[in-house]
Amino acid sequence: MSKKPVQGTLHLNFTCDTIMQRTRMQVLEQSPPLKVIRAFPLSTGGALVHLHNISGGILGGDQLELKVEVEAGAYAQLTSTSATRLYRTHPDASPSQQKTSIQVATNGLLEYVPDPLIPFAGSRYQQQTLIQLEQGAGLFWWETIAPGRTARGEVFDYDLLQISSRISAANRPIAIEQIKLQPQQKNLSSLARLGPYTYFCSFYICKVGLDGSQWLQLEHELNNMAQQLTIANEMLWGVSTLTAHGLVVRGLSKRGTAIPAGLFTFWHLATQALYGRDAIPPRKIY
């Protein structure tokens, strides 16, 4: 798929309206192909926003930037309208890139729950995500990686998938993740990498300021659920605490359809433990 590379920016700001007891969104900057249309109110006072890519996916050479600011006491939920498709990159083009910068202020909450990344055959993609959390700030953020367009027989046919993530709380890093996959150079099916599994996901759950013993208790509860959801030779789940202020859930699966239900289960349990309410899955629009 050929198209002149673009530079798209989306800058969103969420503030808490203390009188109306609801979160309001302001679009500070927006340039194609990134776009939002409106914020939908959640019953808990939050704002649900669908992130659009009007190109239908990320094209080779595209340079995209997403900035999200959740101000003190605000509650934002972000989701994609569908899976993010990473299209083939021309051999002479630079890898497509997306940079995401997120700040959650005191007692704010961000739920960033997108659909999977699907790297097409021949794609080269680099992603960097930086997240800053202040005191009392909460974060639910997951990411699922598919092996490709499996219906077309594309499994690990992409050239490069490089993902860099860093979460900081009170200006100190609590999670750093670096992934660089080059299936044409190193076999991802080796036991040192994904083994027999083709889909993988990470789910970060954070709330700054909680005592370490509370995170150990939640880790224990979620690991019990992980054992129940694990199916031998089909799907693996595991949970571990971060250095402070959170934990991470990881999953490996042979089928992409098995992952969302597990992520929602962990989300519900963690939301009840941390906020005393049920998680609210995002409404999808088409």
Short mmCIF file of C-alpha atoms in Angstrom, two decimals:
data_model
loop_
_atom_site.label_atom_id
_atom_site.label_comp_id
_atom_site.label_asym_id
_atom_site.label_seq_id
_atom_site.Cartn_x
_atom_site.Cartn_y
_atom_site.Cartn_z
CA MET A 1 0.00 0.00 0.00
CA SER A 2 1.77 3.18 -1.15
CA LYS A 3 1.08 6.66 0.12
CA LYS A 4 3.16 9.67 0.94
CA PRO A 5 4.23 9.45 4.62
CA VAL A 6 2.43 11.84 6.95
CA GLN A 7 3.12 13.48 10.27
CA GLY A 8 0.01 13.33 12.44
CA THR A 9 -0.45 14.77 15.92
CA LEU A 10 -3.22 14.43 18.47
CA HIS A 11 -3.05 16.31 21.79
CA LEU A 12 -5.84 15.71 24.30
CA ASN A 13 -6.44 17.34 27.69
CA PHE A 14 -8.92 16.06 30.28
CA THR A 15 -10.09 18.19 33.20
CA CYS A 16 -12.42 17.53 36.11
CA ASP A 17 -15.54 19.68 36.33
CA THR A 18 -16.06 19.60 40.10
CA ILE A 19 -19.48 21.27 39.89
CA MET A 20 -20.95 18.83 37.36
CA GLN A 21 -18.88 15.93 38.72
CA ARG A 22 -17.74 14.91 35.27
CA THR A 23 -14.62 14.91 33.10
CA ARG A 24 -14.37 17.18 30.08
CA MET A 25 -12.10 16.73 27.05
CA GLN A 26 -10.35 19.46 25.12
CA VAL A 27 -8.57 18.83 21.82
CA LEU A 28 -5.47 21.04 21.91
CA GLU A 29 -4.05 19.86 18.59
CA GLN A 30 -5.28 17.52 15.86
CA SER A 31 -3.87 16.75 12.45
CA PRO A 32 -4.63 13.79 10.14
CA PRO A 33 -4.61 10.90 10.17
CA LEU A 34 -5.19 11.02 13.95
CA LYS A 35 -8.63 12.24 14.96
CA VAL A 36 -11.22 12.24 17.73
CA ILE A 37 -14.84 13.26 17.31
CA ARG A 38 -16.32 13.61 20.79
CA ALA A 39 -16.18 12.34 24.35
CA PHE A 40 -18.92 10.06 25.65
CA PRO A 41 -19.90 10.36 29.33
CA LEU A 42 -19.39 7.36 31.58
CA SER A 43 -21.76 6.63 34.45
CA THR A 44 -18.88 7.13 36.90
CA GLY A 45 -18.23 10.69 35.67
CA GLY A 46 -15.43 9.78 33.30
CA ALA A 47 -15.06 10.50 29.59
CA LEU A 48 -14.76 7.78 26.93
CA VAL A 49 -12.88 8.76 23.76
CA HIS A 50 -12.38 6.75 20.58
CA LEU A 51 -9.06 7.27 18.81
CA HIS A 52 -9.44 7.26 15.01
CA ASN A 53 -6.84 6.78 12.32
CA ILE A 54 -8.61 7.93 9.18
CA SER A 55 -5.97 6.26 6.97
CA GLY A 56 -7.25 2.89 8.15
CA GLY A 57 -3.88 2.05 9.66
CA ILE A 58 -0.27 3.17 10.01
CA LEU A 59 1.46 3.45 6.66
CA GLY A 60 5.14 2.98 5.95
CA GLY A 61 7.11 6.07 6.94
CA ASP A 62 4.28 7.69 8.92
CA GLN A 63 5.36 9.71 11.97
CA LEU A 64 2.55 9.92 14.52
CA GLU A 65 2.44 11.56 17.93
CA LEU A 66 -0.19 11.22 20.66
CA LYS A 67 -0.16 13.40 23.78
CA VAL A 68 -2.62 12.84 26.62
CA GLU A 69 -2.92 14.95 29.77
CA VAL A 70 -5.28 13.86 32.53
CA GLU A 71 -5.53 16.69 35.04
CA ALA A 72 -6.07 16.35 38.79
CA GLY A 73 -9.16 14.31 39.64
CA ALA A 74 -10.11 13.69 36.00
CA TYR A 75 -10.98 10.23 34.63
CA ALA A 76 -10.42 9.37 30.97
CA GLN A 77 -10.93 6.14 29.07
CA LEU A 78 -9.29 5.80 25.66
CA THR A 79 -9.80 3.05 23.14
CA SER A 80 -9.24 2.52 19.43
CA THR A 81 -12.10 2.11 16.99
CA SER A 82 -10.56 -1.15 15.74
CA ALA A 83 -7.26 -3.00 15.58
CA THR A 84 -4.25 -0.91 14.56
CA ARG A 85 -3.01 -2.17 11.19
CA LEU A 86 0.68 -1.72 10.44
CA TYR A 87 0.98 -1.68 6.65
CA ARG A 88 3.93 -2.82 4.58
CA THR A 89 6.89 -0.44 4.53
CA HIS A 90 8.64 0.23 1.24
CA PRO A 91 12.27 -0.98 1.40
CA ASP A 92 13.52 2.57 0.77
CA ALA A 93 11.24 4.16 3.39
CA SER A 94 11.93 4.74 7.08
CA PRO A 95 10.06 2.62 9.61
CA SER A 96 6.70 4.01 10.62
CA GLN A 97 6.75 5.49 14.12
CA GLN A 98 4.31 6.40 16.85
CA LYS A 99 5.31 8.33 19.95
CA THR A 100 2.90 8.54 22.87
CA SER A 101 3.32 10.82 25.87
CA ILE A 102 0.90 10.49 28.79
CA GLN A 103 0.67 12.49 32.01
CA VAL A 104 -1.80 11.66 34.79
CA ALA A 105 -1.96 14.26 37.55
CA THR A 106 -2.85 13.87 41.23
CA ASN A 107 -5.78 11.45 41.75
CA GLY A 108 -6.47 11.29 38.02
CA LEU A 109 -7.24 8.02 36.27
CA LEU A 110 -6.50 6.85 32.74
CA GLU A 111 -7.79 3.62 31.22
CA TYR A 112 -6.04 3.09 27.88
CA VAL A 113 -7.49 -0.11 26.44
CA PRO A 114 -6.87 -0.30 22.65
CA ASP A 115 -7.50 -3.17 20.26
CA PRO A 116 -4.50 -5.22 19.08
CA LEU A 117 -1.60 -4.19 16.88
CA ILE A 118 -1.54 -6.23 13.64
CA PRO A 119 1.79 -6.01 11.79
CA PHE A 120 1.30 -6.82 8.09
CA ALA A 121 3.89 -8.67 6.03
CA GLY A 122 6.87 -6.42 5.26
CA SER A 123 5.99 -3.81 7.86
CA ARG A 124 8.60 -1.99 9.94
CA TYR A 125 7.27 -0.16 12.98
CA GLN A 126 8.75 1.61 16.02
CA GLN A 127 6.68 2.70 19.02
CA GLN A 128 7.68 4.70 22.08
CA THR A 129 5.39 5.29 25.06
CA LEU A 130 6.29 7.50 28.04
CA ILE A 131 3.88 7.67 30.99
CA GLN A 132 4.20 9.99 34.00
CA LEU A 133 2.03 9.40 37.08
CA GLU A 134 1.67 11.78 40.02
CA GLN A 135 0.58 11.00 43.58
CA GLY A 136 -2.71 9.10 43.67
CA ALA A 137 -2.78 8.74 39.88
CA GLY A 138 -4.19 5.51 38.43
CA LEU A 139 -3.42 3.68 35.20
CA PHE A 140 -4.92 0.69 33.39
CA TRP A 141 -3.07 0.15 30.11
CA TRP A 142 -2.86 -2.91 27.96
CA GLU A 143 -1.36 -3.79 24.62
CA THR A 144 -1.88 -6.92 22.52
CA ILE A 145 0.34 -7.92 19.62
CA ALA A 146 -0.94 -10.19 16.84
CA PRO A 147 1.40 -12.21 14.57
CA GLY A 148 -0.08 -10.69 11.40
CA ARG A 149 -3.07 -11.26 9.14
CA THR A 150 -3.52 -14.90 10.04
CA ALA A 151 -6.52 -15.29 7.72
CA ARG A 152 -4.13 -14.60 4.82
CA GLY A 153 -1.52 -16.96 6.18
CA GLU A 154 0.70 -14.14 7.44
CA VAL A 155 2.36 -15.25 10.66
CA PHE A 156 5.50 -13.35 11.69
CA ASP A 157 6.00 -12.05 8.15
CA TYR A 158 6.79 -8.51 9.31
CA ASP A 159 10.35 -7.16 9.24
CA LEU A 160 10.54 -5.09 12.44
CA LEU A 161 8.40 -4.48 15.51
CA GLN A 162 10.18 -2.33 18.08
CA ILE A 163 8.32 -1.21 21.20
CA SER A 164 9.76 0.93 23.99
CA SER A 165 7.72 1.72 27.12
CA ARG A 166 8.54 3.59 30.32
CA ILE A 167 6.24 4.28 33.26
CA SER A 168 7.36 6.71 35.97
CA ALA A 169 5.69 7.54 39.28
CA ALA A 170 6.64 10.68 41.18
CA ASN A 171 9.51 11.13 38.68
CA ARG A 172 10.99 7.69 39.35
CA PRO A 173 10.77 4.84 36.80
CA ILE A 174 8.72 1.85 37.94
CA ALA A 175 8.57 -0.08 34.65
CA ILE A 176 10.82 -0.11 31.59
CA GLU A 177 10.10 -2.45 28.69
CA GLN A 178 12.06 -2.88 25.47
CA ILE A 179 10.90 -5.22 22.70
CA LYS A 180 12.62 -5.64 19.35
CA LEU A 181 11.31 -8.40 17.09
CA GLN A 182 12.80 -9.17 13.67
CA PRO A 183 11.19 -12.44 12.57
CA GLN A 184 13.12 -12.59 9.31
CA GLN A 185 16.38 -12.61 11.27
CA LYS A 186 15.47 -14.46 14.47
CA ASN A 187 12.83 -17.19 14.72
CA LEU A 188 10.11 -16.05 17.12
CA SER A 189 8.91 -19.64 17.56
CA SER A 190 12.07 -20.63 19.42
CA LEU A 191 11.64 -21.52 23.09
CA ALA A 192 13.79 -18.51 23.99
CA ARG A 193 11.12 -16.21 22.55
CA LEU A 194 7.43 -17.04 22.03
CA GLY A 195 7.72 -20.80 21.62
CA PRO A 196 4.46 -22.28 20.29
CA TYR A 197 2.46 -19.08 20.99
CA THR A 198 1.71 -16.39 18.43
CA TYR A 199 -0.15 -13.67 20.37
CA PHE A 200 1.14 -11.84 23.43
CA CYS A 201 -0.06 -9.02 25.67
CA SER A 202 0.97 -6.85 28.61
CA PHE A 203 -1.40 -5.12 31.03
CA TYR A 204 -0.06 -2.51 33.44
CA ILE A 205 -2.13 -1.68 36.51
CA CYS A 206 -0.91 1.22 38.66
CA LYS A 207 -2.06 3.50 41.45
CA VAL A 208 0.57 5.71 43.00
CA GLY A 209 0.85 5.77 46.78
CA LEU A 210 -0.51 2.36 47.78
CA ASP A 211 1.50 0.34 50.27
CA GLY A 212 3.59 -2.51 48.89
CA SER A 213 1.63 -5.06 50.93
CA GLN A 214 -1.54 -4.09 49.07
CA TRP A 215 0.13 -4.79 45.75
CA LEU A 216 1.37 -8.16 46.99
CA GLN A 217 -2.17 -9.05 48.04
CA LEU A 218 -3.57 -8.02 44.65
CA GLU A 219 -0.78 -9.92 42.89
CA HIS A 220 -1.80 -13.03 44.83
CA GLU A 221 -5.48 -12.61 43.91
CA LEU A 222 -4.77 -11.99 40.23
CA ASN A 223 -2.31 -14.89 40.07
CA ASN A 224 -5.04 -17.18 41.38
CA MET A 225 -7.20 -16.00 38.49
CA ALA A 226 -4.25 -16.40 36.09
CA GLN A 227 -4.00 -20.06 37.07
CA GLN A 228 -7.71 -20.54 36.39
CA LEU A 229 -7.48 -18.87 32.97
CA THR A 230 -4.34 -20.71 31.89
CA ILE A 231 -4.99 -23.61 29.50
CA ALA A 232 -2.12 -26.00 28.93
CA ASN A 233 -0.60 -25.68 25.45
CA GLU A 234 -3.17 -22.99 24.55
CA MET A 235 -2.75 -19.96 26.78
CA LEU A 236 -0.49 -18.80 29.62
CA TRP A 237 -1.13 -15.98 32.11
CA GLY A 238 1.14 -14.55 34.82
CA VAL A 239 1.17 -11.59 37.21
CA SER A 240 4.05 -9.84 39.00
CA THR A 241 4.41 -6.64 41.01
CA LEU A 242 6.50 -3.71 39.81
CA THR A 243 9.20 -2.08 41.93
CA ALA A 244 6.42 0.07 43.42
CA HIS A 245 2.93 1.44 42.74
CA GLY A 246 1.66 -1.34 40.47
CA LEU A 247 1.83 -4.69 38.79
CA VAL A 248 1.88 -6.18 35.30
CA VAL A 249 -0.18 -8.98 33.81
CA ARG A 250 1.27 -10.88 30.85
CA GLY A 251 -0.35 -13.35 28.52
CA LEU A 252 0.68 -15.69 25.70
CA SER A 253 -1.85 -17.39 23.45
CA LYS A 254 -2.20 -19.43 20.29
CA ARG A 255 -5.52 -17.68 19.55
CA GLY A 256 -6.15 -13.94 19.58
CA THR A 257 -9.80 -14.42 20.53
CA ALA A 258 -8.77 -15.84 23.91
CA ILE A 259 -6.95 -12.72 25.11
CA PRO A 260 -9.69 -10.03 25.44
CA ALA A 261 -11.82 -12.03 27.89
CA GLY A 262 -8.81 -12.57 30.12
CA LEU A 263 -7.82 -8.90 30.06
CA PHE A 264 -11.37 -7.84 30.97
CA THR A 265 -11.39 -10.32 33.86
CA PHE A 266 -8.16 -8.90 35.32
CA TRP A 267 -9.43 -5.36 34.72
CA HIS A 268 -12.66 -6.03 36.63
CA LEU A 269 -10.87 -7.63 39.58
CA ALA A 270 -8.26 -4.87 39.83
CA THR A 271 -10.83 -2.06 39.50
CA GLN A 272 -12.91 -3.55 42.29
CA ALA A 273 -9.83 -3.87 44.50
CA LEU A 274 -8.46 -0.39 43.79
CA TYR A 275 -11.60 1.70 43.24
CA GLY A 276 -14.43 -0.33 44.77
CA ARG A 277 -16.48 -0.46 41.56
CA ASP A 278 -16.85 -2.51 38.40
CA ALA A 279 -14.79 -1.81 35.30
CA ILE A 280 -16.73 -0.24 32.44
CA PRO A 281 -15.80 -1.77 29.06
CA PRO A 282 -15.73 0.88 26.31
CA ARG A 283 -18.58 1.15 23.86
CA LYS A 284 -17.39 0.68 20.31
CA ILE A 285 -18.54 2.87 17.42
CA TYR A 286 -18.36 2.02 13.74
#
